Short mmCIF file of C-alpha atoms in Angstrom, two decimals:
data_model
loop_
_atom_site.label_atom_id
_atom_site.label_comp_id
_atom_site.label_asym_id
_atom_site.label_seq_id
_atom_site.Cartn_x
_atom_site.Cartn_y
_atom_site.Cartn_z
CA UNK A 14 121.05 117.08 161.46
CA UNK A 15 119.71 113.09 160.28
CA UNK A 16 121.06 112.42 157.21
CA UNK A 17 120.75 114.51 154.17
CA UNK A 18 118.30 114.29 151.68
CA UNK A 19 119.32 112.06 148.90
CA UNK A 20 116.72 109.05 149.04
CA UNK A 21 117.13 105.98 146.58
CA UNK A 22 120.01 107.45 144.11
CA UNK A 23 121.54 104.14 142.88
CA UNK A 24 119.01 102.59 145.22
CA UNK A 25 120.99 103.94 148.15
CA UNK A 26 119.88 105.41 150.97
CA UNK A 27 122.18 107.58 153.89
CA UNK A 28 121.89 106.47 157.41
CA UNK A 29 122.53 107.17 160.73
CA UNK A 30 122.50 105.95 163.97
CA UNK A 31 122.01 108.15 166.67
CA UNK A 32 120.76 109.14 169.74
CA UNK A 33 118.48 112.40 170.48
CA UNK A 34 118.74 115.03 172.92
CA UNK A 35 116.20 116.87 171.56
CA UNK A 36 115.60 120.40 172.68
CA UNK A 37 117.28 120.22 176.10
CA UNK A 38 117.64 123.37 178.05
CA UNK A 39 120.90 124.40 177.74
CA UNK A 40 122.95 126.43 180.75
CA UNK A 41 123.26 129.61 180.46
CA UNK A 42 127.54 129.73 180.81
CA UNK A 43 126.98 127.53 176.87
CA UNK A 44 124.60 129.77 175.39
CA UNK A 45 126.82 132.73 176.33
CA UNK A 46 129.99 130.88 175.01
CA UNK A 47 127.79 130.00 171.67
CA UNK A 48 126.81 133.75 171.08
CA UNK A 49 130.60 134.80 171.61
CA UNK A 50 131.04 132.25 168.68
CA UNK A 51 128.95 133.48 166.48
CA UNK A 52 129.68 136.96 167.08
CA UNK A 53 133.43 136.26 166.49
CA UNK A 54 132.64 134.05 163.35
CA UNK A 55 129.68 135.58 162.01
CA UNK A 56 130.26 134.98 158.54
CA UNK A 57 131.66 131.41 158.83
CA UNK A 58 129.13 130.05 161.40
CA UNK A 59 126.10 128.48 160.42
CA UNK A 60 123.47 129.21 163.40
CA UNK A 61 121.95 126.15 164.52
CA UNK A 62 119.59 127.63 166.76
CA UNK A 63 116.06 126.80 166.72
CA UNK A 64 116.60 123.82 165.89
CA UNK A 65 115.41 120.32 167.91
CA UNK A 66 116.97 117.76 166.78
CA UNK A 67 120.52 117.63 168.90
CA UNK A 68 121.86 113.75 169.17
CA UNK A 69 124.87 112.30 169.66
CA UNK A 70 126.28 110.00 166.69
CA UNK A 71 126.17 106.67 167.45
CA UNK A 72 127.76 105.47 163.89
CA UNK A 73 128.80 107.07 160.70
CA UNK A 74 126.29 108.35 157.95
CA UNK A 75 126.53 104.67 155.94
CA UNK A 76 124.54 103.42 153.01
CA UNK A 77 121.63 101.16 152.94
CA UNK A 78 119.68 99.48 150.10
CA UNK A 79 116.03 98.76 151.19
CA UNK A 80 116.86 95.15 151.70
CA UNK A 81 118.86 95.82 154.91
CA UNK A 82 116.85 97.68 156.39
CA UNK A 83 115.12 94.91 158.13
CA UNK A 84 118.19 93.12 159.73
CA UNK A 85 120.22 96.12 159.93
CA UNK A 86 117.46 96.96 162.51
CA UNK A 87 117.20 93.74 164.53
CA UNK A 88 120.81 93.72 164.86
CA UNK A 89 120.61 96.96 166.44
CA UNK A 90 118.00 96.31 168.53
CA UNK A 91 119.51 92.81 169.59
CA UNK A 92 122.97 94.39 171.06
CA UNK A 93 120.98 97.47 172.49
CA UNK A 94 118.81 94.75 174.41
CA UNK A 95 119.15 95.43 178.59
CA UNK A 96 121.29 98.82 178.32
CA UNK A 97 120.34 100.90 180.54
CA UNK A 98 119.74 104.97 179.87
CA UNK A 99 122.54 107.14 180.38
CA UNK A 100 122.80 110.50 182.25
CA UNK A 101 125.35 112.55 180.43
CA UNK A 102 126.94 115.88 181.61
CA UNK A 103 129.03 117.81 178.99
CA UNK A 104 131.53 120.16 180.29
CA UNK A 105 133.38 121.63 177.43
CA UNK A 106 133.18 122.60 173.94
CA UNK A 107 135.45 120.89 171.07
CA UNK A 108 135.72 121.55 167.43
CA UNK A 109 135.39 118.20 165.28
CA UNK A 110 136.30 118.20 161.54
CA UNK A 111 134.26 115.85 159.04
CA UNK A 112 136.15 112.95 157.23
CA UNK A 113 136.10 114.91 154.25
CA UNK A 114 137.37 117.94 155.87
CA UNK A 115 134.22 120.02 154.40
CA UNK A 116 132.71 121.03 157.49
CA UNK A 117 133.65 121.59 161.23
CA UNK A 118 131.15 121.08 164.02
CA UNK A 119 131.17 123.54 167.31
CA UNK A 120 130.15 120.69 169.95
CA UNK A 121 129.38 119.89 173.36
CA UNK A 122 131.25 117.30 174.65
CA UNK A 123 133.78 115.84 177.40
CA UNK A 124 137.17 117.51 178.19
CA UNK A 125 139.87 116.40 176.70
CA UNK A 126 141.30 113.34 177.45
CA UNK A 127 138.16 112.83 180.27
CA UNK A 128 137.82 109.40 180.98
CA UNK A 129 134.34 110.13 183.15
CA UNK A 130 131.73 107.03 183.44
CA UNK A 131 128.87 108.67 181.13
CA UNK A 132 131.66 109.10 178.51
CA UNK A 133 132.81 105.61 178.70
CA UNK A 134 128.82 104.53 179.10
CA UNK A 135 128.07 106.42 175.91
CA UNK A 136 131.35 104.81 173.94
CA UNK A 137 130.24 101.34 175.13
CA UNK A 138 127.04 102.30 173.27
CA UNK A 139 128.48 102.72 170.18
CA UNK A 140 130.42 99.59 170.61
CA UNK A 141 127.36 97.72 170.46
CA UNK A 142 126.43 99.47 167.65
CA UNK A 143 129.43 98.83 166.07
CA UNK A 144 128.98 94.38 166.43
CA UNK A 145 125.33 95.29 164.84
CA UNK A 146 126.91 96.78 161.89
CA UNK A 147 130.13 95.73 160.82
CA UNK A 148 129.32 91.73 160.03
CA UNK A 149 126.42 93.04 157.68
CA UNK A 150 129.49 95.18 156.08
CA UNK A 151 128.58 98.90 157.15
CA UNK A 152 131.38 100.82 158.87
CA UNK A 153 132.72 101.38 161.79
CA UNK A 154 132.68 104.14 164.24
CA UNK A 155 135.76 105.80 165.07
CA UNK A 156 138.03 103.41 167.23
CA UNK A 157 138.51 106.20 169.78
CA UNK A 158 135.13 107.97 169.37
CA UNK A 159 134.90 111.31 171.75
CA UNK A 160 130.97 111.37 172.05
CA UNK A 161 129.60 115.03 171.04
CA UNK A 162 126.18 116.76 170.79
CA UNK A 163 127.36 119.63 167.15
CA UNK A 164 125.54 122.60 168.14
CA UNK A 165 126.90 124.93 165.43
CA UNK A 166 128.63 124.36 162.43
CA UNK A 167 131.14 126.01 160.07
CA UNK A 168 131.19 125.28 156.14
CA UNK A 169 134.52 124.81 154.39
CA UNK A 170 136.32 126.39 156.55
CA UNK A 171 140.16 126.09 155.55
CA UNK A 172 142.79 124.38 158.37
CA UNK A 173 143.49 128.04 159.75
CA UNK A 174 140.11 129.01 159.91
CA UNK A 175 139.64 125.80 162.10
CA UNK A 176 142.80 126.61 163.72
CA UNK A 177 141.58 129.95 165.26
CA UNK A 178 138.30 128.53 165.87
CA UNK A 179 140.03 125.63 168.46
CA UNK A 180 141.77 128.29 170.19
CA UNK A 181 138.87 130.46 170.37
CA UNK A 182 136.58 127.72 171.90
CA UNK A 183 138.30 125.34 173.39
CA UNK A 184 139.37 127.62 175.96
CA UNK A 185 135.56 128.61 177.26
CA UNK A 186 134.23 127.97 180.53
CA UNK A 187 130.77 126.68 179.64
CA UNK A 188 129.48 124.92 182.90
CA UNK A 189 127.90 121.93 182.75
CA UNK A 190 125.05 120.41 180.46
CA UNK A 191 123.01 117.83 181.71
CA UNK A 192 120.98 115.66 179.17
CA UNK A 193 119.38 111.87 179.26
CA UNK A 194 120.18 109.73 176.61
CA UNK A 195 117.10 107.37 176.45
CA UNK A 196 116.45 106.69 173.11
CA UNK A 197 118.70 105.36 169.94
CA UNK A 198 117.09 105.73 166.50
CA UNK A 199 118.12 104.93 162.92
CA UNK A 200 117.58 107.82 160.40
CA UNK A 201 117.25 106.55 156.69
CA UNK A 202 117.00 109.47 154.10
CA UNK A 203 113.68 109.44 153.12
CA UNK A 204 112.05 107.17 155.28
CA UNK A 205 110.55 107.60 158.93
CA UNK A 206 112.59 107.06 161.74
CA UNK A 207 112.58 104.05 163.86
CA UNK A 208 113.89 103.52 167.12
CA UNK A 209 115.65 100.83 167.69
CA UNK A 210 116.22 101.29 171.95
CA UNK A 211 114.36 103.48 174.66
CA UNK A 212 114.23 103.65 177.97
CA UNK A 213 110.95 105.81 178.90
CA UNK A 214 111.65 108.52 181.89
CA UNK A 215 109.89 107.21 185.21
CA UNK A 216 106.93 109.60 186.63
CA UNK A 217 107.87 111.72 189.56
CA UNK A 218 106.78 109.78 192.34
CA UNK A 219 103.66 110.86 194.48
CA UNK A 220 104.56 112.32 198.03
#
């Protein structure tokens, strides 16, 4: 999900950068290996489905006073300037833990240790992100991020829980799944979203 909803306490706001997927058909190998998940951790797992708004983090959920918003967002858009969109195939599923150890994630991602081109396309994406950010004093990405679309989620869920959860999905064959990243937006609790990069999908050509 964007970031929560906690608008203007302190005169803070939570945001994100990030970059939709939207409701992508998924292959059928990863919706089989989801529904073994939540069968096997039907009380932990909190069912994402239905839901549209899939993306893959391009920063950490930071906070903004009002007053940034407006260079925050040129920086953004300045370093995103001439890339290009990125076809993405994910081929495995990982389990990422939050900072704060509160929550683990069930995600589509790259295997481990893959150093594919989308993957290293999508982390030179949040690079740029990244020299956007940090001189105007908001954080920094992970220095070794391992780019991820969470499609289920598990709250509080103890280091064995997560454990047995690894083990359990890590090990799935789930095919491939395709999806375009063509669009980068910044989510600001409360506000509407703006995007700050696209790349609009050419028409099929006429034959």
């Amino acid at each position: 999900m964007g970031p929560r909803a906690r608008p203007g306490v302190d005169g803070t706001f939570l945001t994100h950068v990030r970059a939709p997927v939207g409701a992508v058909a998924r292959a059928s190998t990863l919706e089989r290996a989801l529904e073994t998940v939540r069968e096997a951790f039907v009380d932990d797992v909190d069912d994402g489905r239905g839901t549209d708004d899939g993306h893959v983090s391009m920063s950490k959920p930071f906070e903004t006073r009002a007053e940034d918003w407006e260079t925050m967002r040129a920086g953004v858009r300045k370093e995103l300037r001439g890339m290009e969109a990125i076809e993405v195939t994910f081929d495995a599923l990982r389990v990422f833990v939050n900072e704060d150890e509160t929550r683990a994630f069930v995600a589509a991602g790259f295997r481990e240790g893959s150093e594919r081109g989308d993957k290293r396309a999508l982390v030179r994406a949040i690079e740029r992100v990244n020299r956007a950010l940090e001189p105007l004093g908001f954080p920094r990405y992970f220095d070794d991020p391992d780019p991820h679309v969470s499609l289920l989620s598990m709250t509080r869920p103890g280091r064995e829980r997560v454990d047995e959860l690894r083990r359990r999905v890590e090990s799935m064959d789930v095919g491939e799944w395709r999806v375009k990243v063509n669009r980068i937006v910044i989510d600001i609790s409360g506000q509407p979203q703006k995007t700050v990069w696209g790349r609009a999908p050419l028409p099929a050509p006429d034959l």
